[in-house]
Amino acid sequence: LAIFQLAACGTAQSAESAQSADPAAPEAALGKPTAVQAAWQDLDFGILFCYDAYVYENGRVEYPNPSKVLADPHAYANLQNPQKFDTDQWLAVAKSMGAKYALFTAKHWLGFCHWQSEANPYSMKILTWRDGKGDMVKDFTDSCRKYGLPAGLFTEASEDVRQSVHKYKVTPKSPLTQSEYDRQVTGELEELCT
């Protein structure tokens, strides 16, 4: 399982390899991918399931007006009531297309966690779908295992519309202090990685 933020996959070398590299060697000037980075590049083709509550708004995908989210975050989140939610079907199609990995948006910029989060109350627990016991991240990762595709999760920490976070910083309108938000995000990452 991999957790991604947008800039997570660069070709930076470790401090040890940078110090021991021969500065005259071409790879020293370009940077040499680590084994993990090379493995990522070898995966070649994957699929991203970019998902959030707004995919249900007005029967079509459109980016929401943040004021709708802020007016009633609970009601907005409950637009998600996917009667035919079937991650097995998603991953069967991904596998048939030749995908070598799959990514799912565990949390996007609205701040909603698509898993049973203890760190963030704005999560699957507040939905009427599956009586608040659904877990889209678990469904997705279970399906990835079933179809033999490595699973990756995207989680957004730099923006959170509901909590007025912009570029990783709480704004004056935020109900949280910066340290509270930082603890919440740390808790979310710990949940996703365990």
mmCIF file of C-alpha atoms in Angstrom:
data_model
loop_
_atom_site.group_PDB
_atom_site.id
_atom_site.type_symbol
_atom_site.label_atom_id
_atom_site.label_comp_id
_atom_site.label_asym_id
_atom_site.label_seq_id
_atom_site.Cartn_x
_atom_site.Cartn_y
_atom_site.Cartn_z
ATOM 1 C CA LEU A 1 0.000 0.000 0.000
ATOM 2 C CA ALA A 2 1.357 3.397 -0.942
ATOM 3 C CA ILE A 3 0.194 6.810 0.254
ATOM 4 C CA PHE A 4 0.665 9.599 -2.271
ATOM 5 C CA GLN A 5 0.738 13.334 -2.146
ATOM 6 C CA LEU A 6 1.224 14.966 -5.519
ATOM 7 C CA ALA A 7 4.998 15.402 -5.314
ATOM 8 C CA ALA A 8 5.755 12.129 -3.528
ATOM 9 C CA CYS A 9 7.546 10.428 -6.437
ATOM 10 C CA GLY A 10 10.676 12.308 -7.430
ATOM 11 C CA THR A 11 14.095 11.006 -8.338
ATOM 12 C CA ALA A 12 15.980 12.390 -5.367
ATOM 13 C CA GLN A 13 18.886 10.351 -4.135
ATOM 14 C CA SER A 14 19.633 9.659 -0.508
ATOM 15 C CA ALA A 15 22.123 11.879 1.294
ATOM 16 C CA GLU A 16 24.496 8.903 1.642
ATOM 17 C CA SER A 17 24.506 8.094 -2.081
ATOM 18 C CA ALA A 18 24.871 11.778 -3.002
ATOM 19 C CA GLN A 19 27.978 12.093 -0.790
ATOM 20 C CA SER A 20 29.567 8.888 -2.053
ATOM 21 C CA ALA A 21 28.840 9.489 -5.748
ATOM 22 C CA ASP A 22 31.648 10.449 -8.070
ATOM 23 C CA PRO A 23 30.802 14.036 -9.057
ATOM 24 C CA ALA A 24 32.253 13.436 -12.533
ATOM 25 C CA ALA A 25 29.887 10.508 -13.208
ATOM 26 C CA PRO A 26 26.846 11.409 -15.363
ATOM 27 C CA GLU A 27 24.407 9.755 -12.952
ATOM 28 C CA ALA A 28 25.705 11.948 -10.117
ATOM 29 C CA ALA A 29 24.666 15.059 -12.053
ATOM 30 C CA LEU A 30 21.259 13.649 -12.941
ATOM 31 C CA GLY A 31 20.474 11.835 -9.724
ATOM 32 C CA LYS A 32 19.964 8.111 -9.663
ATOM 33 C CA PRO A 33 16.569 6.668 -8.748
ATOM 34 C CA THR A 34 16.412 4.607 -5.589
ATOM 35 C CA ALA A 35 15.289 0.981 -5.850
ATOM 36 C CA VAL A 36 11.794 1.999 -4.719
ATOM 37 C CA GLN A 37 11.615 4.785 -7.311
ATOM 38 C CA ALA A 38 12.828 2.445 -10.067
ATOM 39 C CA ALA A 39 10.193 -0.129 -9.060
ATOM 40 C CA TRP A 40 7.538 2.613 -9.249
ATOM 41 C CA GLN A 41 8.690 3.590 -12.734
ATOM 42 C CA ASP A 42 8.660 -0.068 -13.821
ATOM 43 C CA LEU A 43 4.969 -0.315 -12.948
ATOM 44 C CA ASP A 44 4.460 1.726 -16.125
ATOM 45 C CA PHE A 45 0.643 1.895 -16.368
ATOM 46 C CA GLY A 46 -1.902 2.328 -13.616
ATOM 47 C CA ILE A 47 -5.333 3.748 -13.002
ATOM 48 C CA LEU A 48 -6.575 6.450 -10.636
ATOM 49 C CA PHE A 49 -10.086 6.386 -9.233
ATOM 50 C CA CYS A 50 -10.529 10.051 -8.305
ATOM 51 C CA TYR A 51 -13.501 10.132 -6.017
ATOM 52 C CA ASP A 52 -15.352 12.576 -3.767
ATOM 53 C CA ALA A 53 -18.883 13.513 -2.740
ATOM 54 C CA TYR A 54 -19.331 15.911 -5.639
ATOM 55 C CA VAL A 55 -19.482 13.014 -8.112
ATOM 56 C CA TYR A 56 -23.098 12.664 -6.955
ATOM 57 C CA GLU A 57 -24.103 16.326 -7.156
ATOM 58 C CA ASN A 58 -26.864 17.042 -9.685
ATOM 59 C CA GLY A 59 -26.355 13.666 -11.338
ATOM 60 C CA ARG A 60 -23.102 14.709 -12.962
ATOM 61 C CA VAL A 61 -19.496 15.289 -11.998
ATOM 62 C CA GLU A 62 -18.810 18.919 -11.275
ATOM 63 C CA TYR A 63 -16.589 20.731 -8.854
ATOM 64 C CA PRO A 64 -18.683 21.995 -5.979
ATOM 65 C CA ASN A 65 -19.153 25.514 -4.832
ATOM 66 C CA PRO A 66 -17.409 25.497 -1.427
ATOM 67 C CA SER A 67 -20.312 27.421 0.068
ATOM 68 C CA LYS A 68 -22.534 24.353 -0.509
ATOM 69 C CA VAL A 69 -20.109 22.207 1.451
ATOM 70 C CA LEU A 70 -19.781 24.727 4.245
ATOM 71 C CA ALA A 71 -23.540 25.340 4.500
ATOM 72 C CA ASP A 72 -24.167 21.751 5.614
ATOM 73 C CA PRO A 73 -21.133 19.444 5.434
ATOM 74 C CA HIS A 74 -23.100 16.470 6.785
ATOM 75 C CA ALA A 75 -25.827 16.745 4.141
ATOM 76 C CA TYR A 76 -23.251 17.349 1.426
ATOM 77 C CA ALA A 77 -21.308 14.231 2.396
ATOM 78 C CA ASN A 78 -24.535 12.243 2.336
ATOM 79 C CA LEU A 79 -24.905 12.887 -1.370
ATOM 80 C CA GLN A 80 -22.767 9.729 -1.417
ATOM 81 C CA ASN A 81 -25.197 6.865 -1.440
ATOM 82 C CA PRO A 82 -23.769 4.605 -4.136
ATOM 83 C CA GLN A 83 -26.230 1.756 -4.473
ATOM 84 C CA LYS A 84 -24.013 0.008 -7.025
ATOM 85 C CA PHE A 85 -20.600 0.657 -5.431
ATOM 86 C CA ASP A 86 -18.514 -2.277 -6.663
ATOM 87 C CA THR A 87 -14.740 -1.999 -6.408
ATOM 88 C CA ASP A 88 -14.390 -5.582 -7.668
ATOM 89 C CA GLN A 89 -15.884 -4.400 -10.953
ATOM 90 C CA TRP A 90 -13.495 -1.412 -11.028
ATOM 91 C CA LEU A 91 -10.427 -3.576 -10.482
ATOM 92 C CA ALA A 92 -11.539 -6.290 -12.895
ATOM 93 C CA VAL A 93 -11.731 -3.617 -15.614
ATOM 94 C CA ALA A 94 -8.387 -2.091 -14.553
ATOM 95 C CA LYS A 95 -6.731 -5.515 -14.711
ATOM 96 C CA SER A 96 -8.283 -6.257 -18.130
ATOM 97 C CA MET A 97 -6.859 -2.945 -19.421
ATOM 98 C CA GLY A 98 -3.372 -4.006 -18.393
ATOM 99 C CA ALA A 99 -3.059 -1.760 -15.346
ATOM 100 C CA LYS A 100 -0.192 -2.750 -13.071
ATOM 101 C CA TYR A 101 -1.438 -0.742 -10.058
ATOM 102 C CA ALA A 102 -4.480 1.227 -8.926
ATOM 103 C CA LEU A 103 -4.895 4.403 -6.888
ATOM 104 C CA PHE A 104 -7.959 5.619 -4.989
ATOM 105 C CA THR A 105 -8.695 9.040 -3.554
ATOM 106 C CA ALA A 106 -9.000 8.292 0.163
ATOM 107 C CA LYS A 107 -9.494 11.983 0.983
ATOM 108 C CA HIS A 108 -9.812 14.863 -1.450
ATOM 109 C CA TRP A 109 -9.919 18.626 -0.956
ATOM 110 C CA LEU A 110 -13.400 18.657 0.610
ATOM 111 C CA GLY A 111 -11.801 16.945 3.619
ATOM 112 C CA PHE A 112 -14.029 13.856 3.659
ATOM 113 C CA CYS A 113 -12.333 10.578 4.653
ATOM 114 C CA HIS A 114 -13.550 7.567 2.659
ATOM 115 C CA TRP A 115 -12.723 5.204 5.517
ATOM 116 C CA GLN A 116 -13.777 4.697 9.131
ATOM 117 C CA SER A 117 -11.629 7.440 10.632
ATOM 118 C CA GLU A 118 -11.133 8.058 14.332
ATOM 119 C CA ALA A 119 -8.848 11.019 13.614
ATOM 120 C CA ASN A 120 -11.372 12.950 11.518
ATOM 121 C CA PRO A 121 -15.101 12.856 12.300
ATOM 122 C CA TYR A 122 -15.880 13.903 8.702
ATOM 123 C CA SER A 123 -15.695 10.325 7.485
ATOM 124 C CA MET A 124 -17.749 7.331 6.392
ATOM 125 C CA LYS A 125 -19.213 7.117 9.893
ATOM 126 C CA ILE A 126 -21.589 10.036 9.203
ATOM 127 C CA LEU A 127 -23.106 8.558 6.044
ATOM 128 C CA THR A 128 -26.468 6.875 5.834
ATOM 129 C CA TRP A 129 -24.869 4.564 3.222
ATOM 130 C CA ARG A 130 -24.319 1.136 4.789
ATOM 131 C CA ASP A 131 -25.614 2.602 8.051
ATOM 132 C CA GLY A 132 -22.394 4.536 8.564
ATOM 133 C CA LYS A 133 -20.306 1.345 8.570
ATOM 134 C CA GLY A 134 -19.079 1.481 4.972
ATOM 135 C CA ASP A 135 -15.389 1.765 4.203
ATOM 136 C CA MET A 136 -14.551 2.584 0.586
ATOM 137 C CA VAL A 137 -10.798 2.407 1.217
ATOM 138 C CA LYS A 138 -11.109 -1.104 2.650
ATOM 139 C CA ASP A 139 -13.343 -2.206 -0.231
ATOM 140 C CA PHE A 140 -10.816 -0.799 -2.700
ATOM 141 C CA THR A 141 -7.738 -2.371 -1.077
ATOM 142 C CA ASP A 142 -9.534 -5.726 -0.686
ATOM 143 C CA SER A 143 -10.376 -5.659 -4.402
ATOM 144 C CA CYS A 144 -6.791 -4.748 -5.290
ATOM 145 C CA ARG A 145 -5.569 -7.798 -3.367
ATOM 146 C CA LYS A 146 -8.201 -9.983 -5.049
ATOM 147 C CA TYR A 147 -7.047 -8.887 -8.525
ATOM 148 C CA GLY A 148 -3.329 -8.841 -7.701
ATOM 149 C CA LEU A 149 -2.807 -5.097 -8.234
ATOM 150 C CA PRO A 150 -0.726 -2.997 -5.851
ATOM 151 C CA ALA A 151 -2.959 -0.429 -4.159
ATOM 152 C CA GLY A 152 -2.117 3.220 -3.673
ATOM 153 C CA LEU A 153 -4.077 5.871 -1.830
ATOM 154 C CA PHE A 154 -4.143 9.587 -2.474
ATOM 155 C CA THR A 155 -4.903 11.752 0.509
ATOM 156 C CA GLU A 156 -5.136 15.526 0.448
ATOM 157 C CA ALA A 157 -3.551 17.404 3.331
ATOM 158 C CA SER A 158 -2.819 20.748 1.693
ATOM 159 C CA GLU A 159 -6.476 21.715 1.211
ATOM 160 C CA ASP A 160 -9.556 21.070 3.332
ATOM 161 C CA VAL A 161 -12.560 23.152 2.318
ATOM 162 C CA ARG A 162 -14.682 22.156 5.305
ATOM 163 C CA GLN A 163 -12.022 23.145 7.835
ATOM 164 C CA SER A 164 -10.731 26.216 5.962
ATOM 165 C CA VAL A 165 -7.227 24.879 5.330
ATOM 166 C CA HIS A 166 -5.278 26.294 2.404
ATOM 167 C CA LYS A 167 -1.726 25.315 1.389
ATOM 168 C CA TYR A 168 -1.340 23.215 4.575
ATOM 169 C CA LYS A 169 -2.198 26.194 6.797
ATOM 170 C CA VAL A 170 -5.356 26.763 8.791
ATOM 171 C CA THR A 171 -6.978 30.082 7.959
ATOM 172 C CA PRO A 172 -8.633 32.453 10.459
ATOM 173 C CA LYS A 173 -11.987 30.821 9.589
ATOM 174 C CA SER A 174 -10.782 27.349 10.579
ATOM 175 C CA PRO A 175 -12.315 25.694 13.651
ATOM 176 C CA LEU A 176 -8.903 24.128 14.365
ATOM 177 C CA THR A 177 -5.540 25.454 15.425
ATOM 178 C CA GLN A 178 -2.569 24.558 13.248
ATOM 179 C CA SER A 179 -1.329 21.987 15.758
ATOM 180 C CA GLU A 180 -4.800 20.379 15.938
ATOM 181 C CA TYR A 181 -4.936 20.115 12.160
ATOM 182 C CA ASP A 182 -1.412 18.692 12.018
ATOM 183 C CA ARG A 183 -2.353 16.052 14.635
ATOM 184 C CA GLN A 184 -5.518 15.209 12.684
ATOM 185 C CA VAL A 185 -3.590 14.703 9.431
ATOM 186 C CA THR A 186 -0.944 12.613 11.231
ATOM 187 C CA GLY A 187 -3.734 10.479 12.684
ATOM 188 C CA GLU A 188 -5.321 10.030 9.258
ATOM 189 C CA LEU A 189 -2.018 8.920 7.750
ATOM 190 C CA GLU A 190 -1.433 6.481 10.603
ATOM 191 C CA GLU A 191 -4.904 5.004 10.023
ATOM 192 C CA LEU A 192 -4.287 4.609 6.294
ATOM 193 C CA CYS A 193 -0.893 2.999 6.832
ATOM 194 C CA THR A 194 -2.126 0.393 9.321
#
